[in-house]
Amino acid sequence: MKDAHEHLDKLMQELRRGTITIGVLSQLSEPQYGYSLVTMLGKNGIRVEPGTLYPLLRRLEKQGLLDSKWDTNEARPRKYYLLSKTGKEVFELLVGEWKNIVNSLNHVIEDKGDDVDGND
Amino acid sequence: MEMIERYIYAVTQKLPQSQREDIAVELRGLIEDMLEDRSEKGRYSGSDIEEVLLELGNPKELADKYRSTKKYLIGPELFDSYVYILKVVFSVLGISIGVGFLIQVVLNPVNILDHFIDMIVSSVTAFPMAFGWTTFGFAMGELAGNVKRKDLQFEGEWKPANLPPIPVEQSRIKRRDAVASIVFYAFFIVLFSFSSDYLGIWVFHDGFSGVVPFLNDQKYATYFVFIILILSIGILNECVKLAFGKWTYKLVLYTTLSNTISMIVLLFMLSGADFWNPTFMNELVEANVVTAGSDAYHTVDWIWNQAPLWIIILLLINIVWNSIDGFIRARKNKK
């Protein structure tokens, strides 16, 4: 038998996978490079491993949500990512959807027991 | 520092060539950033490096994340049938080789060591060959399946109406039939790779006294390759059929083509005069099976001369029939 924490770890992994994308998009109205994102998100309590973030950034770029640019003026070359036009739109929509999910889930979690009217 | 380069190499070598350089530069930057973060300006030790690399995790997994799609030679959908068929083929091979060995020992116990060596040799040739062709067959099936999947995407959005109809009973390819055919081919592969010596008329005078072989012993080594090739194509066909699962026009086209190739090879062999034992009739006489000049001799001689022609005709009818049969079954599906 697995104990509760093992189950939790697995489920949290799945849960994070989607939410990290929102977190990443939220920080990219200004250009950022990968590791600065890791730190920024970390300061805000969103722990993300570089090994997950870097491939994610590339995927988002490939999908057209992010633009990227190499900066070679600094001590070491860094790839900066920035929301593209589509990326901005998608992010706004995503935030709306996210708020809906949070509301519905809060509703479901907290109002359990007293069944309110069935139609939404 | 060398360890960092090794790590980057381990990740990027598993990625497509076009992305390697870019990802390598980015990874190097990341690792340096991480190192800087956990040490005083510019000074870090070997254990810091190790820690950072551990945090990034197994390079294989990191590369997987960069790649995100998986590629298969034989995908999970086909893998179970593949393993099943491999098991069948291998057990048939094992049993036939074992039985062949026993027969030889019973017939000729003196040369048991030779028979044993024969057995080892046929095992070493037959098993890898069977494995290779089976795998190849399934890989072709997988490839065809992938192409199909891409086609469907090309057609646009999926609709329930697009669901393919359940294949009509007659058009389904039955696993049991395919397995029976594979067993049949495997058995003949063993028979031929063992030796052509026992392929002929068995003569008994007070017990077993020898075989008058059908085939030409001197040329057998040359023809052997082609015989095995034809039988292997047969196994390959059955595997492809299994992978398809039902008769379709594409499958009919494929089997017809590969059967035709086998047929052409066979025609070359069977019509060559040196394929058959040139002294067959003389040997029969010497073995006291028939007497020269008798009626029986003429009958056997006639049969011996006509046989290749009849074999060719039978084989031709067989492949034509197979194609027609497959076509009819595929058509039933279209209705």
PDB file of N, CA, C and O in Angstrom, chain B residues 7-72:
ATOM      1  N   TYR B   7      27.544  16.110 -19.507  1.00  0.00           N
ATOM      2  CA  TYR B   7      26.100  16.118 -19.267  1.00  0.00           C
ATOM      3  C   TYR B   7      25.364  16.699 -20.481  1.00  0.00           C
ATOM      4  O   TYR B   7      24.403  16.122 -20.978  1.00  0.00           O
ATOM      5  N   ILE B   8      25.849  17.844 -20.948  1.00  0.00           N
ATOM      6  CA  ILE B   8      25.196  18.500 -22.088  1.00  0.00           C
ATOM      7  C   ILE B   8      25.221  17.593 -23.309  1.00  0.00           C
ATOM      8  O   ILE B   8      24.229  17.451 -24.027  1.00  0.00           O
ATOM      9  N   TYR B   9      26.359  16.934 -23.484  1.00  0.00           N
ATOM     10  CA  TYR B   9      26.463  16.018 -24.621  1.00  0.00           C
ATOM     11  C   TYR B   9      25.454  14.886 -24.503  1.00  0.00           C
ATOM     12  O   TYR B   9      24.776  14.524 -25.460  1.00  0.00           O
ATOM     13  N   ALA B  10      25.337  14.339 -23.272  1.00  0.00           N
ATOM     14  CA  ALA B  10      24.427  13.216 -23.057  1.00  0.00           C
ATOM     15  C   ALA B  10      22.981  13.595 -23.370  1.00  0.00           C
ATOM     16  O   ALA B  10      22.209  12.779 -23.854  1.00  0.00           O
ATOM     17  N   VAL B  11      22.631  14.857 -23.092  1.00  0.00           N
ATOM     18  CA  VAL B  11      21.263  15.301 -23.387  1.00  0.00           C
ATOM     19  C   VAL B  11      21.096  15.533 -24.882  1.00  0.00           C
ATOM     20  O   VAL B  11      20.195  14.992 -25.516  1.00  0.00           O
ATOM     21  N   THR B  12      22.017  16.316 -25.464  1.00  0.00           N
ATOM     22  CA  THR B  12      21.785  16.785 -26.835  1.00  0.00           C
ATOM     23  C   THR B  12      21.971  15.693 -27.878  1.00  0.00           C
ATOM     24  O   THR B  12      21.339  15.738 -28.920  1.00  0.00           O
ATOM     25  N   GLN B  13      22.789  14.702 -27.597  1.00  0.00           N
ATOM     26  CA  GLN B  13      22.994  13.672 -28.621  1.00  0.00           C
ATOM     27  C   GLN B  13      21.701  12.879 -28.872  1.00  0.00           C
ATOM     28  O   GLN B  13      21.580  12.199 -29.874  1.00  0.00           O
ATOM     29  N   LYS B  14      20.753  12.973 -27.937  1.00  0.00           N
ATOM     30  CA  LYS B  14      19.495  12.260 -28.127  1.00  0.00           C
ATOM     31  C   LYS B  14      18.452  13.148 -28.788  1.00  0.00           C
ATOM     32  O   LYS B  14      17.301  12.761 -28.912  1.00  0.00           O
ATOM     33  N   LEU B  15      18.847  14.345 -29.190  1.00  0.00           N
ATOM     34  CA  LEU B  15      17.887  15.280 -29.783  1.00  0.00           C
ATOM     35  C   LEU B  15      18.152  15.443 -31.268  1.00  0.00           C
ATOM     36  O   LEU B  15      19.241  15.141 -31.737  1.00  0.00           O
ATOM     37  N   PRO B  16      17.153  15.919 -32.014  1.00  0.00           N
ATOM     38  CA  PRO B  16      17.357  16.160 -33.447  1.00  0.00           C
ATOM     39  C   PRO B  16      18.511  17.132 -33.687  1.00  0.00           C
ATOM     40  O   PRO B  16      18.690  18.087 -32.926  1.00  0.00           O
ATOM     41  N   GLN B  17      19.259  16.862 -34.734  1.00  0.00           N
ATOM     42  CA  GLN B  17      20.458  17.637 -35.052  1.00  0.00           C
ATOM     43  C   GLN B  17      20.194  19.144 -35.038  1.00  0.00           C
ATOM     44  O   GLN B  17      20.986  19.919 -34.515  1.00  0.00           O
ATOM     45  N   SER B  18      19.030  19.532 -35.568  1.00  0.00           N
ATOM     46  CA  SER B  18      18.759  20.961 -35.757  1.00  0.00           C
ATOM     47  C   SER B  18      18.653  21.715 -34.438  1.00  0.00           C
ATOM     48  O   SER B  18      18.876  22.921 -34.391  1.00  0.00           O
ATOM     49  N   GLN B  19      18.300  21.010 -33.350  1.00  0.00           N
ATOM     50  CA  GLN B  19      18.107  21.717 -32.081  1.00  0.00           C
ATOM     51  C   GLN B  19      19.318  21.629 -31.164  1.00  0.00           C
ATOM     52  O   GLN B  19      19.374  22.307 -30.140  1.00  0.00           O
ATOM     53  N   ARG B  20      20.261  20.765 -31.515  1.00  0.00           N
ATOM     54  CA  ARG B  20      21.336  20.446 -30.581  1.00  0.00           C
ATOM     55  C   ARG B  20      22.106  21.677 -30.117  1.00  0.00           C
ATOM     56  O   ARG B  20      22.228  21.910 -28.915  1.00  0.00           O
ATOM     57  N   GLU B  21      22.576  22.448 -31.100  1.00  0.00           N
ATOM     58  CA  GLU B  21      23.458  23.561 -30.782  1.00  0.00           C
ATOM     59  C   GLU B  21      22.760  24.535 -29.835  1.00  0.00           C
ATOM     60  O   GLU B  21      23.278  24.921 -28.781  1.00  0.00           O
ATOM     61  N   ASP B  22      21.537  24.901 -30.212  1.00  0.00           N
ATOM     62  CA  ASP B  22      20.755  25.873 -29.461  1.00  0.00           C
ATOM     63  C   ASP B  22      20.532  25.421 -28.017  1.00  0.00           C
ATOM     64  O   ASP B  22      20.768  26.173 -27.063  1.00  0.00           O
ATOM     65  N   ILE B  23      20.109  24.189 -27.882  1.00  0.00           N
ATOM     66  CA  ILE B  23      19.807  23.670 -26.544  1.00  0.00           C
ATOM     67  C   ILE B  23      21.090  23.558 -25.723  1.00  0.00           C
ATOM     68  O   ILE B  23      21.097  23.832 -24.514  1.00  0.00           O
ATOM     69  N   ALA B  24      22.189  23.196 -26.391  1.00  0.00           N
ATOM     70  CA  ALA B  24      23.455  23.066 -25.668  1.00  0.00           C
ATOM     71  C   ALA B  24      23.869  24.406 -25.058  1.00  0.00           C
ATOM     72  O   ALA B  24      24.246  24.472 -23.880  1.00  0.00           O
ATOM     73  N   VAL B  25      23.780  25.470 -25.856  1.00  0.00           N
ATOM     74  CA  VAL B  25      24.178  26.794 -25.355  1.00  0.00           C
ATOM     75  C   VAL B  25      23.288  27.197 -24.180  1.00  0.00           C
ATOM     76  O   VAL B  25      23.751  27.681 -23.148  1.00  0.00           O
ATOM     77  N   GLU B  26      21.987  26.944 -24.344  1.00  0.00           N
ATOM     78  CA  GLU B  26      21.041  27.322 -23.298  1.00  0.00           C
ATOM     79  C   GLU B  26      21.290  26.539 -22.008  1.00  0.00           C
ATOM     80  O   GLU B  26      21.277  27.105 -20.914  1.00  0.00           O
ATOM     81  N   LEU B  27      21.538  25.243 -22.170  1.00  0.00           N
ATOM     82  CA  LEU B  27      21.779  24.401 -21.001  1.00  0.00           C
ATOM     83  C   LEU B  27      23.040  24.837 -20.266  1.00  0.00           C
ATOM     84  O   LEU B  27      23.079  24.893 -19.035  1.00  0.00           O
ATOM     85  N   ARG B  28      24.080  25.171 -21.058  1.00  0.00           N
ATOM     86  CA  ARG B  28      25.346  25.580 -20.442  1.00  0.00           C
ATOM     87  C   ARG B  28      25.121  26.835 -19.606  1.00  0.00           C
ATOM     88  O   ARG B  28      25.563  26.934 -18.465  1.00  0.00           O
ATOM     89  N   GLY B  29      24.365  27.776 -20.195  1.00  0.00           N
ATOM     90  CA  GLY B  29      24.038  28.996 -19.465  1.00  0.00           C
ATOM     91  C   GLY B  29      23.280  28.685 -18.179  1.00  0.00           C
ATOM     92  O   GLY B  29      23.580  29.238 -17.115  1.00  0.00           O
ATOM     93  N   LEU B  30      22.321  27.793 -18.302  1.00  0.00           N
ATOM     94  CA  LEU B  30      21.508  27.438 -17.136  1.00  0.00           C
ATOM     95  C   LEU B  30      22.365  26.865 -16.018  1.00  0.00           C
ATOM     96  O   LEU B  30      22.267  27.278 -14.855  1.00  0.00           O
ATOM     97  N   ILE B  31      23.237  25.933 -16.397  1.00  0.00           N
ATOM     98  CA  ILE B  31      24.062  25.284 -15.381  1.00  0.00           C
ATOM     99  C   ILE B  31      24.971  26.306 -14.705  1.00  0.00           C
ATOM    100  O   ILE B  31      25.133  26.310 -13.476  1.00  0.00           O
ATOM    101  N   GLU B  32      25.531  27.222 -15.509  1.00  0.00           N
ATOM    102  CA  GLU B  32      26.402  28.247 -14.918  1.00  0.00           C
ATOM    103  C   GLU B  32      25.611  29.158 -13.981  1.00  0.00           C
ATOM    104  O   GLU B  32      26.081  29.514 -12.894  1.00  0.00           O
ATOM    105  N   ASP B  33      24.387  29.516 -14.387  1.00  0.00           N
ATOM    106  CA  ASP B  33      23.526  30.327 -13.517  1.00  0.00           C
ATOM    107  C   ASP B  33      23.261  29.620 -12.201  1.00  0.00           C
ATOM    108  O   ASP B  33      23.315  30.218 -11.119  1.00  0.00           O
ATOM    109  N   MET B  34      22.945  28.340 -12.309  1.00  0.00           N
ATOM    110  CA  MET B  34      22.613  27.579 -11.103  1.00  0.00           C
ATOM    111  C   MET B  34      23.821  27.490 -10.174  1.00  0.00           C
ATOM    112  O   MET B  34      23.698  27.562  -8.957  1.00  0.00           O
ATOM    113  N   LEU B  35      25.019  27.331 -10.793  1.00  0.00           N
ATOM    114  CA  LEU B  35      26.239  27.224  -9.991  1.00  0.00           C
ATOM    115  C   LEU B  35      26.515  28.539  -9.276  1.00  0.00           C
ATOM    116  O   LEU B  35      26.857  28.562  -8.082  1.00  0.00           O
ATOM    117  N   GLU B  36      26.360  29.635 -10.012  1.00  0.00           N
ATOM    118  CA  GLU B  36      26.616  30.957  -9.453  1.00  0.00           C
ATOM    119  C   GLU B  36      25.712  31.193  -8.247  1.00  0.00           C
ATOM    120  O   GLU B  36      26.108  31.788  -7.252  1.00  0.00           O
ATOM    121  N   ASP B  37      24.489  30.701  -8.393  1.00  0.00           N
ATOM    122  CA  ASP B  37      23.461  30.896  -7.382  1.00  0.00           C
ATOM    123  C   ASP B  37      23.836  30.255  -6.048  1.00  0.00           C
ATOM    124  O   ASP B  37      23.460  30.747  -4.994  1.00  0.00           O
ATOM    125  N   ARG B  38      24.533  29.165  -6.112  1.00  0.00           N
ATOM    126  CA  ARG B  38      24.778  28.436  -4.883  1.00  0.00           C
ATOM    127  C   ARG B  38      26.212  28.551  -4.388  1.00  0.00           C
ATOM    128  O   ARG B  38      26.687  27.726  -3.625  1.00  0.00           O
ATOM    129  N   SER B  39      26.949  29.551  -4.866  1.00  0.00           N
ATOM    130  CA  SER B  39      28.316  29.687  -4.378  1.00  0.00           C
ATOM    131  C   SER B  39      28.719  31.156  -4.425  1.00  0.00           C
ATOM    132  O   SER B  39      28.112  31.957  -5.126  1.00  0.00           O
ATOM    133  N   GLU B  40      29.778  31.465  -3.706  1.00  0.00           N
ATOM    134  CA  GLU B  40      30.270  32.840  -3.764  1.00  0.00           C
ATOM    135  C   GLU B  40      30.875  33.088  -5.132  1.00  0.00           C
ATOM    136  O   GLU B  40      31.368  32.173  -5.778  1.00  0.00           O
ATOM    137  N   LYS B  41      30.827  34.332  -5.506  1.00  0.00           N
ATOM    138  CA  LYS B  41      31.195  34.761  -6.867  1.00  0.00           C
ATOM    139  C   LYS B  41      32.257  33.905  -7.541  1.00  0.00           C
ATOM    140  O   LYS B  41      33.431  33.937  -7.213  1.00  0.00           O
ATOM    141  N   GLY B  42      31.779  33.170  -8.543  1.00  0.00           N
ATOM    142  CA  GLY B  42      32.695  32.484  -9.430  1.00  0.00           C
ATOM    143  C   GLY B  42      33.485  31.319  -8.836  1.00  0.00           C
ATOM    144  O   GLY B  42      34.352  30.769  -9.495  1.00  0.00           O
ATOM    145  N   ARG B  43      33.219  30.962  -7.568  1.00  0.00           N
ATOM    146  CA  ARG B  43      33.981  29.846  -7.008  1.00  0.00           C
ATOM    147  C   ARG B  43      33.018  28.725  -6.660  1.00  0.00           C
ATOM    148  O   ARG B  43      32.142  28.887  -5.840  1.00  0.00           O
ATOM    149  N   TYR B  44      33.198  27.659  -7.362  1.00  0.00           N
ATOM    150  CA  TYR B  44      32.382  26.510  -6.997  1.00  0.00           C
ATOM    151  C   TYR B  44      33.210  25.245  -7.108  1.00  0.00           C
ATOM    152  O   TYR B  44      34.156  25.160  -7.884  1.00  0.00           O
ATOM    153  N   SER B  45      32.821  24.274  -6.342  1.00  0.00           N
ATOM    154  CA  SER B  45      33.623  23.054  -6.282  1.00  0.00           C
ATOM    155  C   SER B  45      32.973  21.956  -7.118  1.00  0.00           C
ATOM    156  O   SER B  45      31.874  22.114  -7.646  1.00  0.00           O
ATOM    157  N   GLY B  46      33.679  20.865  -7.228  1.00  0.00           N
ATOM    158  CA  GLY B  46      33.158  19.727  -7.982  1.00  0.00           C
ATOM    159  C   GLY B  46      31.849  19.222  -7.416  1.00  0.00           C
ATOM    160  O   GLY B  46      30.965  18.789  -8.167  1.00  0.00           O
ATOM    161  N   SER B  47      31.703  19.298  -6.105  1.00  0.00           N
ATOM    162  CA  SER B  47      30.475  18.777  -5.509  1.00  0.00           C
ATOM    163  C   SER B  47      29.292  19.692  -5.824  1.00  0.00           C
ATOM    164  O   SER B  47      28.156  19.233  -5.932  1.00  0.00           O
ATOM    165  N   ASP B  48      29.569  20.999  -6.008  1.00  0.00           N
ATOM    166  CA  ASP B  48      28.504  21.906  -6.439  1.00  0.00           C
ATOM    167  C   ASP B  48      27.992  21.489  -7.820  1.00  0.00           C
ATOM    168  O   ASP B  48      26.786  21.434  -8.062  1.00  0.00           O
ATOM    169  N   ILE B  49      28.937  21.213  -8.688  1.00  0.00           N
ATOM    170  CA  ILE B  49      28.565  20.785 -10.045  1.00  0.00           C
ATOM    171  C   ILE B  49      27.698  19.541  -9.982  1.00  0.00           C
ATOM    172  O   ILE B  49      26.639  19.453 -10.608  1.00  0.00           O
ATOM    173  N   GLU B  50      28.146  18.597  -9.181  1.00  0.00           N
ATOM    174  CA  GLU B  50      27.401  17.350  -9.078  1.00  0.00           C
ATOM    175  C   GLU B  50      25.984  17.597  -8.592  1.00  0.00           C
ATOM    176  O   GLU B  50      25.021  17.023  -9.112  1.00  0.00           O
ATOM    177  N   GLU B  51      25.871  18.482  -7.602  1.00  0.00           N
ATOM    178  CA  GLU B  51      24.551  18.785  -7.048  1.00  0.00           C
ATOM    179  C   GLU B  51      23.633  19.375  -8.110  1.00  0.00           C
ATOM    180  O   GLU B  51      22.469  19.000  -8.230  1.00  0.00           O
ATOM    181  N   VAL B  52      24.181  20.309  -8.869  1.00  0.00           N
ATOM    182  CA  VAL B  52      23.378  20.966  -9.906  1.00  0.00           C
ATOM    183  C   VAL B  52      22.903  19.956 -10.942  1.00  0.00           C
ATOM    184  O   VAL B  52      21.731  19.929 -11.338  1.00  0.00           O
ATOM    185  N   LEU B  53      23.834  19.099 -11.359  1.00  0.00           N
ATOM    186  CA  LEU B  53      23.465  18.113 -12.378  1.00  0.00           C
ATOM    187  C   LEU B  53      22.416  17.151 -11.842  1.00  0.00           C
ATOM    188  O   LEU B  53      21.496  16.744 -12.555  1.00  0.00           O
ATOM    189  N   LEU B  54      22.545  16.804 -10.560  1.00  0.00           N
ATOM    190  CA  LEU B  54      21.550  15.930  -9.945  1.00  0.00           C
ATOM    191  C   LEU B  54      20.176  16.592  -9.948  1.00  0.00           C
ATOM    192  O   LEU B  54      19.154  15.940 -10.157  1.00  0.00           O
ATOM    193  N   GLU B  55      20.186  17.914  -9.707  1.00  0.00           N
ATOM    194  CA  GLU B  55      18.915  18.614  -9.686  1.00  0.00           C
ATOM    195  C   GLU B  55      18.276  18.610 -11.079  1.00  0.00           C
ATOM    196  O   GLU B  55      17.054  18.497 -11.212  1.00  0.00           O
ATOM    197  N   LEU B  56      19.111  18.729 -12.102  1.00  0.00           N
ATOM    198  CA  LEU B  56      18.569  18.687 -13.468  1.00  0.00           C
ATOM    199  C   LEU B  56      18.069  17.294 -13.835  1.00  0.00           C
ATOM    200  O   LEU B  56      17.228  17.138 -14.697  1.00  0.00           O
ATOM    201  N   GLY B  57      18.617  16.294 -13.179  1.00  0.00           N
ATOM    202  CA  GLY B  57      18.110  14.936 -13.365  1.00  0.00           C
ATOM    203  C   GLY B  57      18.785  14.181 -14.488  1.00  0.00           C
ATOM    204  O   GLY B  57      19.649  14.692 -15.196  1.00  0.00           O
ATOM    205  N   ASN B  58      18.346  12.929 -14.629  1.00  0.00           N
ATOM    206  CA  ASN B  58      18.884  12.026 -15.624  1.00  0.00           C
ATOM    207  C   ASN B  58      18.818  12.645 -17.029  1.00  0.00           C
ATOM    208  O   ASN B  58      17.762  13.052 -17.479  1.00  0.00           O
ATOM    209  N   PRO B  59      19.970  12.729 -17.725  1.00  0.00           N
ATOM    210  CA  PRO B  59      19.973  13.360 -19.057  1.00  0.00           C
ATOM    211  C   PRO B  59      18.991  12.711 -20.022  1.00  0.00           C
ATOM    212  O   PRO B  59      18.432  13.382 -20.885  1.00  0.00           O
ATOM    213  N   LYS B  60      18.780  11.399 -19.850  1.00  0.00           N
ATOM    214  CA  LYS B  60      17.833  10.707 -20.720  1.00  0.00           C
ATOM    215  C   LYS B  60      16.439  11.292 -20.562  1.00  0.00           C
ATOM    216  O   LYS B  60      15.724  11.538 -21.532  1.00  0.00           O
ATOM    217  N   GLU B  61      16.060  11.500 -19.286  1.00  0.00           N
ATOM    218  CA  GLU B  61      14.708  12.018 -19.033  1.00  0.00           C
ATOM    219  C   GLU B  61      14.569  13.465 -19.510  1.00  0.00           C
ATOM    220  O   GLU B  61      13.530  13.855 -20.034  1.00  0.00           O
ATOM    221  N   LEU B  62      15.638  14.229 -19.319  1.00  0.00           N
ATOM    222  CA  LEU B  62      15.594  15.620 -19.775  1.00  0.00           C
ATOM    223  C   LEU B  62      15.427  15.666 -21.295  1.00  0.00           C
ATOM    224  O   LEU B  62      14.611  16.430 -21.829  1.00  0.00           O
ATOM    225  N   ALA B  63      16.176  14.802 -21.973  1.00  0.00           N
ATOM    226  CA  ALA B  63      16.053  14.741 -23.437  1.00  0.00           C
ATOM    227  C   ALA B  63      14.639  14.338 -23.836  1.00  0.00           C
ATOM    228  O   ALA B  63      14.073  14.872 -24.789  1.00  0.00           O
ATOM    229  N   ASP B  64      14.051  13.403 -23.083  1.00  0.00           N
ATOM    230  CA  ASP B  64      12.671  12.991 -23.366  1.00  0.00           C
ATOM    231  C   ASP B  64      11.720  14.175 -23.282  1.00  0.00           C
ATOM    232  O   ASP B  64      10.814  14.327 -24.090  1.00  0.00           O
ATOM    233  N   LYS B  65      11.960  15.020 -22.275  1.00  0.00           N
ATOM    234  CA  LYS B  65      11.067  16.172 -22.102  1.00  0.00           C
ATOM    235  C   LYS B  65      11.214  17.131 -23.281  1.00  0.00           C
ATOM    236  O   LYS B  65      10.243  17.732 -23.722  1.00  0.00           O
ATOM    237  N   TYR B  66      12.439  17.286 -23.764  1.00  0.00           N
ATOM    238  CA  TYR B  66      12.641  18.156 -24.920  1.00  0.00           C
ATOM    239  C   TYR B  66      11.975  17.581 -26.166  1.00  0.00           C
ATOM    240  O   TYR B  66      11.462  18.300 -26.997  1.00  0.00           O
ATOM    241  N   ARG B  67      11.985  16.280 -26.265  1.00  0.00           N
ATOM    242  CA  ARG B  67      11.467  15.639 -27.474  1.00  0.00           C
ATOM    243  C   ARG B  67       9.950  15.549 -27.464  1.00  0.00           C
ATOM    244  O   ARG B  67       9.300  15.775 -28.456  1.00  0.00           O
ATOM    245  N   SER B  68       9.419  15.164 -26.339  1.00  0.00           N
ATOM    246  CA  SER B  68       7.980  15.056 -26.056  1.00  0.00           C
ATOM    247  C   SER B  68       7.216  14.013 -26.876  1.00  0.00           C
ATOM    248  O   SER B  68       6.265  13.440 -26.398  1.00  0.00           O
ATOM    249  N   THR B  69       7.624  13.710 -28.120  1.00  0.00           N
ATOM    250  CA  THR B  69       6.939  12.605 -28.802  1.00  0.00           C
ATOM    251  C   THR B  69       7.819  11.362 -28.743  1.00  0.00           C
ATOM    252  O   THR B  69       9.040  11.460 -28.759  1.00  0.00           O
ATOM    253  N   LYS B  70       7.174  10.219 -28.697  1.00  0.00           N
ATOM    254  CA  LYS B  70       7.923   8.978 -28.644  1.00  0.00           C
ATOM    255  C   LYS B  70       7.874   8.300 -30.008  1.00  0.00           C
ATOM    256  O   LYS B  70       6.901   8.403 -30.728  1.00  0.00           O
ATOM    257  N   LYS B  71       8.990   7.627 -30.339  1.00  0.00           N
ATOM    258  CA  LYS B  71       9.025   6.910 -31.605  1.00  0.00           C
ATOM    259  C   LYS B  71       9.195   5.430 -31.338  1.00  0.00           C
ATOM    260  O   LYS B  71       9.935   5.034 -30.447  1.00  0.00           O
ATOM    261  N   TYR B  72       8.508   4.638 -32.114  1.00  0.00           N
ATOM    262  CA  TYR B  72       8.577   3.194 -31.918  1.00  0.00           C
ATOM    263  C   TYR B  72       8.914   2.486 -33.222  1.00  0.00           C
ATOM    264  O   TYR B  72       8.479   2.905 -34.284  1.00  0.00           O
TER     265      TYR B  72
END
